[in-house]
Amino acid sequence: MPVKRRVTIAQIAEEAGVSVPTVSKVINGRPEVAPETRQRVERLLQKHGYQRRTGQGDGPVGLLDLVFAEIESPWAMELVRGAEQAAHEAAASVVISVLHTHAGPGRDWLERIAARRTDGVIIVSSRLSVRQQGQLSARSIPFVVVDPEGEPPPGVASVGATNWHGGLAATRHLLDLGHSRIGMIGGPPDMLCSRARIDGYRAALETAGVSIDPELIRYGDFLVNSGHDAGHALLSLDKPPTAIFAGSDMQAFGVFEAARQRGLRVPEDLSVVGFDDLPLSRSAWPPLTTVRQPLEEMAALAARMVLAMGRGENTEARRVELSTDLVVRESTARPR
């Protein structure tokens, strides 16, 4: 069987109709290349599966990039802790970037990171288009998506959690306590993990023979204020819920405040379940019943996968879902 020959920069340059230095500038993220030329070269690099030759100066640099769309929640700090732990084990450091957009890393960021080099990139809660995937691959930058916002493109490694199962377990817990009027506060409706948690909620109700009331399903952004506002909206209904499943611990804390402002006690008047099991959930009052999402483990696994990909191991993209578990504390009780 003939061995597939490795494509060279010279071959890419000839096919693209440009010079070898121009191809080298694209690979290394140098800015002085026309946009159309850059796109043409990147397409060819991706098409031929170009990879840098390993040699002096091309070994590990001891840096991992952890890229967030936003970093407004303690949830992000759990991921930082996990990535840093895995990087420390590999004698590497973590560089944190915040994009302030869920659209994935832009060209400017890609060029900066290619210029300074990295051992790999962990992208958190962002969409990653086929084009962005190609731009990373063209620069020989290994990457893994954690908690992908949408369905990852084919060939992209990702690490997530069993969100559907978590939504199912949280809702079943409330049903088992005797609640039948259960509110649900999800995250953004187009976010994959939010849809999965709501689908788990729906499945639990349907299995128990409880009709789904669309009035009881609200959406937020996983942060405290959206939980507070959605909690007020649910508790203002003519027939309010006796329990609320919030799609994140931060939203659950917002529900706590909404209940307090309305003179309601948790769990005597309202049961509340969160999702994540942040450290704050244990010290809240009352301590929060929640679904544990293994955030540290997710980030640590993603970091190890990226480092392995950089060493030429783990070359086949993997999609990993770590298990979630219900943690029962004191914010849930039988309805009055």
Short mmCIF file of N, CA and C in Angstrom, two decimals, residues 24-184:
data_model
loop_
_atom_site.label_atom_id
_atom_site.label_comp_id
_atom_site.label_asym_id
_atom_site.label_seq_id
_atom_site.Cartn_x
_atom_site.Cartn_y
_atom_site.Cartn_z
N SER A 24 4.43 30.69 4.67
CA SER A 24 5.01 30.66 6.01
C SER A 24 4.38 31.74 6.90
N LYS A 25 4.14 32.92 6.32
CA LYS A 25 3.52 34.00 7.10
C LYS A 25 2.10 33.62 7.54
N VAL A 26 1.35 32.97 6.65
CA VAL A 26 -0.01 32.54 7.00
C VAL A 26 0.04 31.53 8.14
N ILE A 27 0.92 30.55 8.04
CA ILE A 27 1.04 29.50 9.07
C ILE A 27 1.40 30.11 10.42
N ASN A 28 2.26 31.11 10.41
CA ASN A 28 2.73 31.69 11.66
C ASN A 28 1.93 32.90 12.13
N GLY A 29 0.81 33.17 11.44
CA GLY A 29 -0.08 34.24 11.89
C GLY A 29 0.45 35.64 11.67
N ARG A 30 1.34 35.81 10.72
CA ARG A 30 1.87 37.15 10.44
C ARG A 30 0.80 37.98 9.74
N PRO A 31 0.72 39.27 10.03
CA PRO A 31 -0.38 40.07 9.51
C PRO A 31 -0.24 40.55 8.07
N GLU A 32 0.98 40.58 7.52
CA GLU A 32 1.21 41.24 6.24
C GLU A 32 0.87 40.35 5.03
N VAL A 33 -0.36 39.79 5.03
CA VAL A 33 -0.84 38.98 3.91
C VAL A 33 -2.25 39.45 3.57
N ALA A 34 -2.52 39.64 2.28
CA ALA A 34 -3.86 40.09 1.86
C ALA A 34 -4.91 39.07 2.28
N PRO A 35 -6.12 39.54 2.70
CA PRO A 35 -7.16 38.63 3.19
C PRO A 35 -7.51 37.51 2.21
N GLU A 36 -7.65 37.85 0.90
CA GLU A 36 -8.02 36.81 -0.08
C GLU A 36 -6.92 35.76 -0.22
N THR A 37 -5.66 36.24 -0.21
CA THR A 37 -4.53 35.31 -0.29
C THR A 37 -4.50 34.41 0.94
N ARG A 38 -4.70 35.01 2.10
CA ARG A 38 -4.68 34.24 3.35
C ARG A 38 -5.75 33.14 3.31
N GLN A 39 -6.97 33.50 2.87
CA GLN A 39 -8.05 32.52 2.82
C GLN A 39 -7.73 31.39 1.84
N ARG A 40 -7.13 31.75 0.70
CA ARG A 40 -6.78 30.73 -0.30
C ARG A 40 -5.75 29.76 0.26
N VAL A 41 -4.74 30.30 0.93
CA VAL A 41 -3.70 29.45 1.50
C VAL A 41 -4.27 28.58 2.62
N GLU A 42 -5.11 29.17 3.47
CA GLU A 42 -5.71 28.40 4.58
C GLU A 42 -6.55 27.25 4.05
N ARG A 43 -7.31 27.49 2.97
CA ARG A 43 -8.12 26.41 2.39
C ARG A 43 -7.24 25.26 1.92
N LEU A 44 -6.12 25.59 1.31
CA LEU A 44 -5.22 24.55 0.82
C LEU A 44 -4.51 23.82 1.97
N LEU A 45 -4.14 24.56 3.01
CA LEU A 45 -3.53 23.93 4.18
C LEU A 45 -4.48 22.92 4.81
N GLN A 46 -5.76 23.34 4.89
CA GLN A 46 -6.77 22.44 5.46
C GLN A 46 -7.03 21.25 4.53
N LYS A 47 -7.13 21.53 3.23
CA LYS A 47 -7.41 20.48 2.25
C LYS A 47 -6.35 19.38 2.29
N HIS A 48 -5.08 19.78 2.41
CA HIS A 48 -3.99 18.81 2.36
C HIS A 48 -3.58 18.31 3.75
N GLY A 49 -4.26 18.83 4.80
CA GLY A 49 -3.93 18.38 6.15
C GLY A 49 -2.50 18.70 6.53
N TYR A 50 -2.03 19.91 6.14
CA TYR A 50 -0.65 20.28 6.41
C TYR A 50 -0.38 20.33 7.91
N GLN A 51 0.76 19.82 8.33
CA GLN A 51 1.22 19.93 9.71
C GLN A 51 2.67 20.39 9.69
N ARG A 52 3.01 21.19 10.70
CA ARG A 52 4.39 21.67 10.79
C ARG A 52 5.35 20.49 10.91
N ARG A 53 6.52 20.66 10.32
CA ARG A 53 7.57 19.68 10.58
C ARG A 53 8.10 19.90 12.00
N THR A 54 8.34 18.81 12.69
CA THR A 54 8.85 18.92 14.05
C THR A 54 10.37 19.11 14.00
N GLY A 55 10.82 20.09 14.69
CA GLY A 55 12.26 20.35 14.73
C GLY A 55 12.55 21.34 15.83
N GLN A 56 13.76 21.81 15.90
CA GLN A 56 14.11 22.75 16.95
C GLN A 56 13.23 23.99 16.84
N GLY A 57 12.63 24.35 17.98
CA GLY A 57 11.73 25.50 17.98
C GLY A 57 10.30 25.13 17.74
N ASP A 58 10.03 23.84 17.37
CA ASP A 58 8.66 23.41 17.14
C ASP A 58 8.16 22.48 18.24
N GLY A 59 8.92 22.31 19.31
CA GLY A 59 8.49 21.46 20.42
C GLY A 59 7.51 22.21 21.31
N PRO A 60 7.09 21.57 22.41
CA PRO A 60 6.16 22.21 23.35
C PRO A 60 6.72 23.52 23.89
N VAL A 61 5.83 24.50 24.07
CA VAL A 61 6.27 25.80 24.59
C VAL A 61 5.81 26.00 26.03
N GLY A 62 5.04 25.04 26.56
CA GLY A 62 4.62 25.14 27.95
C GLY A 62 3.47 26.10 28.18
N LEU A 63 2.65 26.32 27.14
CA LEU A 63 1.50 27.22 27.28
C LEU A 63 0.23 26.56 26.74
N LEU A 64 -0.84 26.65 27.50
CA LEU A 64 -2.16 26.24 27.05
C LEU A 64 -3.07 27.46 27.06
N ASP A 65 -3.85 27.64 26.01
CA ASP A 65 -4.78 28.76 25.95
C ASP A 65 -6.18 28.29 26.31
N LEU A 66 -6.79 28.95 27.30
CA LEU A 66 -8.16 28.68 27.73
C LEU A 66 -9.00 29.88 27.34
N VAL A 67 -9.95 29.65 26.44
CA VAL A 67 -10.67 30.76 25.80
C VAL A 67 -12.14 30.71 26.19
N PHE A 68 -12.63 31.79 26.81
CA PHE A 68 -14.03 31.89 27.22
C PHE A 68 -14.78 32.87 26.33
N ALA A 69 -16.06 32.59 26.10
CA ALA A 69 -16.91 33.59 25.46
C ALA A 69 -17.17 34.72 26.45
N GLU A 70 -17.50 34.35 27.69
CA GLU A 70 -17.71 35.31 28.77
C GLU A 70 -17.13 34.69 30.04
N ILE A 71 -16.87 35.52 31.05
CA ILE A 71 -16.28 34.99 32.29
C ILE A 71 -16.93 35.68 33.49
N GLU A 72 -18.27 35.76 33.48
CA GLU A 72 -19.00 36.53 34.49
C GLU A 72 -19.48 35.68 35.66
N SER A 73 -19.18 34.40 35.67
CA SER A 73 -19.75 33.52 36.68
C SER A 73 -18.67 32.70 37.37
N PRO A 74 -18.89 32.33 38.65
CA PRO A 74 -17.96 31.42 39.34
C PRO A 74 -17.82 30.08 38.60
N TRP A 75 -18.79 29.76 37.76
CA TRP A 75 -18.73 28.57 36.91
C TRP A 75 -17.43 28.55 36.11
N ALA A 76 -17.03 29.71 35.59
CA ALA A 76 -15.81 29.79 34.78
C ALA A 76 -14.57 29.50 35.64
N MET A 77 -14.60 29.91 36.91
CA MET A 77 -13.45 29.68 37.77
C MET A 77 -13.21 28.20 38.03
N GLU A 78 -14.29 27.41 38.06
CA GLU A 78 -14.13 25.97 38.22
C GLU A 78 -13.41 25.37 37.02
N LEU A 79 -13.72 25.86 35.84
CA LEU A 79 -13.04 25.39 34.63
C LEU A 79 -11.57 25.81 34.63
N VAL A 80 -11.31 27.03 35.05
CA VAL A 80 -9.92 27.50 35.15
C VAL A 80 -9.12 26.60 36.08
N ARG A 81 -9.72 26.26 37.22
CA ARG A 81 -9.04 25.42 38.20
C ARG A 81 -8.69 24.05 37.60
N GLY A 82 -9.63 23.45 36.87
CA GLY A 82 -9.38 22.15 36.26
C GLY A 82 -8.30 22.19 35.20
N ALA A 83 -8.36 23.20 34.33
CA ALA A 83 -7.36 23.33 33.27
C ALA A 83 -5.97 23.59 33.86
N GLU A 84 -5.92 24.43 34.89
CA GLU A 84 -4.63 24.76 35.50
C GLU A 84 -4.01 23.54 36.16
N GLN A 85 -4.86 22.71 36.78
CA GLN A 85 -4.35 21.50 37.43
C GLN A 85 -3.71 20.57 36.41
N ALA A 86 -4.40 20.33 35.29
CA ALA A 86 -3.86 19.44 34.25
C ALA A 86 -2.61 20.05 33.61
N ALA A 87 -2.60 21.37 33.40
CA ALA A 87 -1.43 22.02 32.82
C ALA A 87 -0.23 21.92 33.75
N HIS A 88 -0.49 22.11 35.05
CA HIS A 88 0.59 22.01 36.04
C HIS A 88 1.23 20.63 36.02
N GLU A 89 0.40 19.59 35.87
CA GLU A 89 0.92 18.22 35.80
C GLU A 89 1.84 18.04 34.59
N ALA A 90 1.59 18.82 33.53
CA ALA A 90 2.39 18.72 32.31
C ALA A 90 3.46 19.80 32.24
N ALA A 91 3.74 20.47 33.39
CA ALA A 91 4.74 21.54 33.45
C ALA A 91 4.42 22.66 32.47
N ALA A 92 3.13 22.99 32.34
CA ALA A 92 2.71 24.07 31.45
C ALA A 92 1.92 25.11 32.25
N SER A 93 1.72 26.26 31.63
CA SER A 93 0.93 27.33 32.23
C SER A 93 -0.30 27.59 31.37
N VAL A 94 -1.29 28.26 31.97
CA VAL A 94 -2.55 28.54 31.28
C VAL A 94 -2.66 30.03 31.01
N VAL A 95 -2.97 30.37 29.76
CA VAL A 95 -3.26 31.75 29.38
C VAL A 95 -4.76 31.87 29.15
N ILE A 96 -5.41 32.84 29.81
CA ILE A 96 -6.86 32.99 29.71
C ILE A 96 -7.21 34.14 28.78
N SER A 97 -8.11 33.89 27.85
CA SER A 97 -8.63 34.94 26.96
C SER A 97 -10.14 34.99 27.08
N VAL A 98 -10.71 36.19 27.00
CA VAL A 98 -12.16 36.36 27.01
C VAL A 98 -12.54 37.06 25.71
N LEU A 99 -13.40 36.41 24.92
CA LEU A 99 -13.74 36.92 23.58
C LEU A 99 -14.86 37.96 23.61
N HIS A 100 -15.71 37.94 24.66
CA HIS A 100 -16.89 38.80 24.76
C HIS A 100 -17.86 38.57 23.60
N THR A 101 -17.84 37.36 23.07
CA THR A 101 -18.78 36.96 22.02
C THR A 101 -18.85 35.44 22.02
N HIS A 102 -20.02 34.90 21.64
CA HIS A 102 -20.17 33.44 21.56
C HIS A 102 -19.91 32.94 20.13
N ALA A 103 -19.40 33.81 19.27
CA ALA A 103 -19.21 33.44 17.87
C ALA A 103 -17.90 32.73 17.60
N GLY A 104 -17.12 32.45 18.66
CA GLY A 104 -15.86 31.75 18.46
C GLY A 104 -14.70 32.72 18.23
N PRO A 105 -13.47 32.21 18.24
CA PRO A 105 -12.30 33.07 18.09
C PRO A 105 -12.23 33.72 16.71
N GLY A 106 -11.96 35.01 16.70
CA GLY A 106 -11.85 35.75 15.44
C GLY A 106 -10.45 35.69 14.87
N ARG A 107 -10.28 36.23 13.66
CA ARG A 107 -8.99 36.16 12.97
C ARG A 107 -7.89 36.89 13.75
N ASP A 108 -8.18 38.05 14.33
CA ASP A 108 -7.15 38.79 15.05
C ASP A 108 -6.59 37.94 16.19
N TRP A 109 -7.50 37.30 16.94
CA TRP A 109 -7.06 36.46 18.05
C TRP A 109 -6.22 35.30 17.52
N LEU A 110 -6.67 34.69 16.43
CA LEU A 110 -5.94 33.56 15.86
C LEU A 110 -4.53 33.97 15.41
N GLU A 111 -4.43 35.14 14.83
CA GLU A 111 -3.11 35.59 14.37
C GLU A 111 -2.18 35.88 15.54
N ARG A 112 -2.73 36.46 16.61
CA ARG A 112 -1.89 36.74 17.78
C ARG A 112 -1.38 35.44 18.41
N ILE A 113 -2.28 34.46 18.50
CA ILE A 113 -1.90 33.22 19.16
C ILE A 113 -0.92 32.42 18.29
N ALA A 114 -1.08 32.48 16.97
CA ALA A 114 -0.15 31.79 16.09
C ALA A 114 1.22 32.43 16.15
N ALA A 115 1.26 33.77 16.31
CA ALA A 115 2.54 34.48 16.34
C ALA A 115 3.34 34.12 17.60
N ARG A 116 2.65 33.97 18.73
CA ARG A 116 3.39 33.68 19.96
C ARG A 116 3.51 32.19 20.25
N ARG A 117 2.72 31.36 19.55
CA ARG A 117 2.71 29.90 19.67
C ARG A 117 2.04 29.44 20.96
N THR A 118 1.47 28.25 20.88
CA THR A 118 0.77 27.64 22.01
C THR A 118 0.80 26.13 21.82
N ASP A 119 0.68 25.40 22.91
CA ASP A 119 0.62 23.94 22.81
C ASP A 119 -0.79 23.45 22.50
N GLY A 120 -1.78 24.33 22.61
CA GLY A 120 -3.14 23.94 22.29
C GLY A 120 -4.14 24.91 22.88
N VAL A 121 -5.37 24.79 22.41
CA VAL A 121 -6.42 25.74 22.79
C VAL A 121 -7.63 24.96 23.30
N ILE A 122 -8.18 25.42 24.43
CA ILE A 122 -9.44 24.91 24.98
C ILE A 122 -10.46 26.02 24.83
N ILE A 123 -11.51 25.79 24.06
CA ILE A 123 -12.51 26.81 23.77
C ILE A 123 -13.78 26.48 24.54
N VAL A 124 -14.25 27.40 25.38
CA VAL A 124 -15.38 27.14 26.28
C VAL A 124 -16.64 27.84 25.81
N SER A 125 -17.72 27.06 25.69
CA SER A 125 -19.06 27.59 25.42
C SER A 125 -19.09 28.58 24.26
N SER A 126 -18.53 28.20 23.15
CA SER A 126 -18.57 29.02 21.95
C SER A 126 -18.98 28.16 20.76
N ARG A 127 -19.55 28.81 19.79
CA ARG A 127 -19.75 28.13 18.51
C ARG A 127 -18.42 28.14 17.76
N LEU A 128 -18.17 27.08 17.01
CA LEU A 128 -16.94 27.01 16.23
C LEU A 128 -17.34 26.61 14.82
N SER A 129 -17.22 27.57 13.90
CA SER A 129 -17.63 27.30 12.53
C SER A 129 -16.58 26.44 11.82
N VAL A 130 -16.98 25.87 10.68
CA VAL A 130 -16.04 25.08 9.88
C VAL A 130 -14.86 25.95 9.46
N ARG A 131 -15.12 27.20 9.17
CA ARG A 131 -14.05 28.12 8.77
C ARG A 131 -13.06 28.35 9.91
N GLN A 132 -13.59 28.57 11.14
CA GLN A 132 -12.70 28.78 12.28
C GLN A 132 -11.91 27.51 12.58
N GLN A 133 -12.57 26.36 12.44
CA GLN A 133 -11.88 25.09 12.60
C GLN A 133 -10.72 24.99 11.61
N GLY A 134 -10.98 25.37 10.37
CA GLY A 134 -9.94 25.33 9.34
C GLY A 134 -8.80 26.29 9.65
N GLN A 135 -9.11 27.46 10.19
CA GLN A 135 -8.07 28.43 10.52
C GLN A 135 -7.15 27.91 11.61
N LEU A 136 -7.73 27.23 12.62
CA LEU A 136 -6.90 26.64 13.67
C LEU A 136 -6.06 25.49 13.11
N SER A 137 -6.71 24.64 12.31
CA SER A 137 -5.99 23.50 11.74
C SER A 137 -4.88 23.95 10.81
N ALA A 138 -5.13 25.02 10.03
CA ALA A 138 -4.11 25.51 9.10
C ALA A 138 -2.86 25.99 9.82
N ARG A 139 -3.03 26.41 11.06
CA ARG A 139 -1.89 26.88 11.85
C ARG A 139 -1.34 25.76 12.76
N SER A 140 -1.82 24.53 12.56
CA SER A 140 -1.36 23.37 13.34
C SER A 140 -1.56 23.57 14.83
N ILE A 141 -2.70 24.19 15.20
CA ILE A 141 -3.02 24.42 16.61
C ILE A 141 -4.07 23.40 17.04
N PRO A 142 -3.73 22.44 17.92
CA PRO A 142 -4.73 21.49 18.39
C PRO A 142 -5.74 22.19 19.30
N PHE A 143 -7.00 21.75 19.26
CA PHE A 143 -8.03 22.42 20.06
C PHE A 143 -9.12 21.44 20.45
N VAL A 144 -9.76 21.74 21.59
CA VAL A 144 -10.90 20.98 22.09
C VAL A 144 -11.94 22.00 22.56
N VAL A 145 -13.21 21.72 22.30
CA VAL A 145 -14.30 22.58 22.75
C VAL A 145 -14.91 21.99 24.01
N VAL A 146 -15.06 22.81 25.05
CA VAL A 146 -15.70 22.39 26.29
C VAL A 146 -17.09 22.99 26.37
N ASP A 147 -18.08 22.14 26.70
CA ASP A 147 -19.46 22.57 26.83
C ASP A 147 -19.89 23.37 25.59
N PRO A 148 -19.80 22.75 24.41
CA PRO A 148 -20.05 23.49 23.16
C PRO A 148 -21.44 24.13 23.14
N GLU A 149 -21.49 25.35 22.63
CA GLU A 149 -22.76 26.07 22.60
C GLU A 149 -23.73 25.44 21.60
N GLY A 150 -23.20 24.98 20.48
CA GLY A 150 -24.01 24.29 19.48
C GLY A 150 -23.38 22.95 19.17
N GLU A 151 -23.95 22.22 18.24
CA GLU A 151 -23.39 20.93 17.84
C GLU A 151 -22.02 21.16 17.21
N PRO A 152 -20.95 20.56 17.76
CA PRO A 152 -19.62 20.79 17.18
C PRO A 152 -19.54 20.26 15.76
N PRO A 153 -18.79 20.94 14.89
CA PRO A 153 -18.61 20.44 13.53
C PRO A 153 -17.96 19.07 13.54
N PRO A 154 -18.16 18.27 12.49
CA PRO A 154 -17.51 16.96 12.40
C PRO A 154 -15.99 17.12 12.52
N GLY A 155 -15.38 16.20 13.24
CA GLY A 155 -13.93 16.24 13.38
C GLY A 155 -13.43 17.10 14.52
N VAL A 156 -14.33 17.72 15.29
CA VAL A 156 -13.92 18.57 16.40
C VAL A 156 -14.09 17.81 17.71
N ALA A 157 -13.01 17.71 18.50
CA ALA A 157 -13.07 17.05 19.80
C ALA A 157 -13.81 17.95 20.79
N SER A 158 -14.62 17.35 21.65
CA SER A 158 -15.37 18.15 22.62
C SER A 158 -15.54 17.37 23.93
N VAL A 159 -15.73 18.14 25.00
CA VAL A 159 -16.00 17.58 26.32
C VAL A 159 -17.22 18.29 26.88
N GLY A 160 -18.20 17.52 27.31
CA GLY A 160 -19.41 18.10 27.90
C GLY A 160 -19.87 17.26 29.07
N ALA A 161 -21.13 17.44 29.46
CA ALA A 161 -21.72 16.70 30.56
C ALA A 161 -23.06 16.14 30.12
N THR A 162 -23.59 15.21 30.90
CA THR A 162 -24.87 14.59 30.56
C THR A 162 -26.00 15.53 31.02
N ASN A 163 -26.19 16.59 30.26
CA ASN A 163 -27.16 17.62 30.63
C ASN A 163 -28.59 17.10 30.64
N TRP A 164 -28.94 16.26 29.65
CA TRP A 164 -30.30 15.72 29.60
C TRP A 164 -30.59 14.89 30.85
N HIS A 165 -29.65 14.03 31.20
CA HIS A 165 -29.83 13.19 32.38
C HIS A 165 -29.94 14.05 33.64
N GLY A 166 -29.15 15.12 33.70
CA GLY A 166 -29.22 16.02 34.86
C GLY A 166 -30.58 16.67 34.98
N GLY A 167 -31.13 17.15 33.85
CA GLY A 167 -32.47 17.74 33.87
C GLY A 167 -33.52 16.73 34.28
N LEU A 168 -33.38 15.51 33.81
CA LEU A 168 -34.31 14.43 34.17
C LEU A 168 -34.25 14.15 35.67
N ALA A 169 -33.03 14.02 36.22
CA ALA A 169 -32.87 13.68 37.64
C ALA A 169 -33.41 14.79 38.55
N ALA A 170 -33.14 16.06 38.18
CA ALA A 170 -33.62 17.18 39.00
C ALA A 170 -35.14 17.20 39.05
N THR A 171 -35.77 17.02 37.91
CA THR A 171 -37.23 17.08 37.84
C THR A 171 -37.87 15.87 38.52
N ARG A 172 -37.27 14.70 38.35
CA ARG A 172 -37.79 13.49 39.02
C ARG A 172 -37.73 13.64 40.54
N HIS A 173 -36.67 14.26 41.03
CA HIS A 173 -36.55 14.50 42.47
C HIS A 173 -37.73 15.32 42.97
N LEU A 174 -38.08 16.37 42.25
CA LEU A 174 -39.21 17.22 42.66
C LEU A 174 -40.53 16.47 42.54
N LEU A 175 -40.67 15.68 41.48
CA LEU A 175 -41.89 14.87 41.32
C LEU A 175 -42.02 13.86 42.45
N ASP A 176 -40.91 13.23 42.82
CA ASP A 176 -40.94 12.23 43.90
C ASP A 176 -41.33 12.85 45.23
N LEU A 177 -41.01 14.14 45.41
CA LEU A 177 -41.40 14.84 46.64
C LEU A 177 -42.90 15.17 46.65
N GLY A 178 -43.54 15.06 45.48
CA GLY A 178 -44.97 15.34 45.40
C GLY A 178 -45.33 16.60 44.64
N HIS A 179 -44.34 17.28 44.07
CA HIS A 179 -44.62 18.49 43.28
C HIS A 179 -45.12 18.08 41.89
N SER A 180 -46.11 18.79 41.41
CA SER A 180 -46.57 18.57 40.04
C SER A 180 -46.57 19.86 39.23
N ARG A 181 -46.54 20.97 39.93
CA ARG A 181 -46.48 22.28 39.26
C ARG A 181 -45.04 22.77 39.41
N ILE A 182 -44.20 22.45 38.42
CA ILE A 182 -42.76 22.68 38.52
C ILE A 182 -42.33 23.67 37.44
N GLY A 183 -41.77 24.79 37.86
CA GLY A 183 -41.25 25.77 36.91
C GLY A 183 -39.86 25.38 36.43
N MET A 184 -39.51 25.84 35.25
CA MET A 184 -38.19 25.56 34.65
C MET A 184 -37.60 26.86 34.13
#
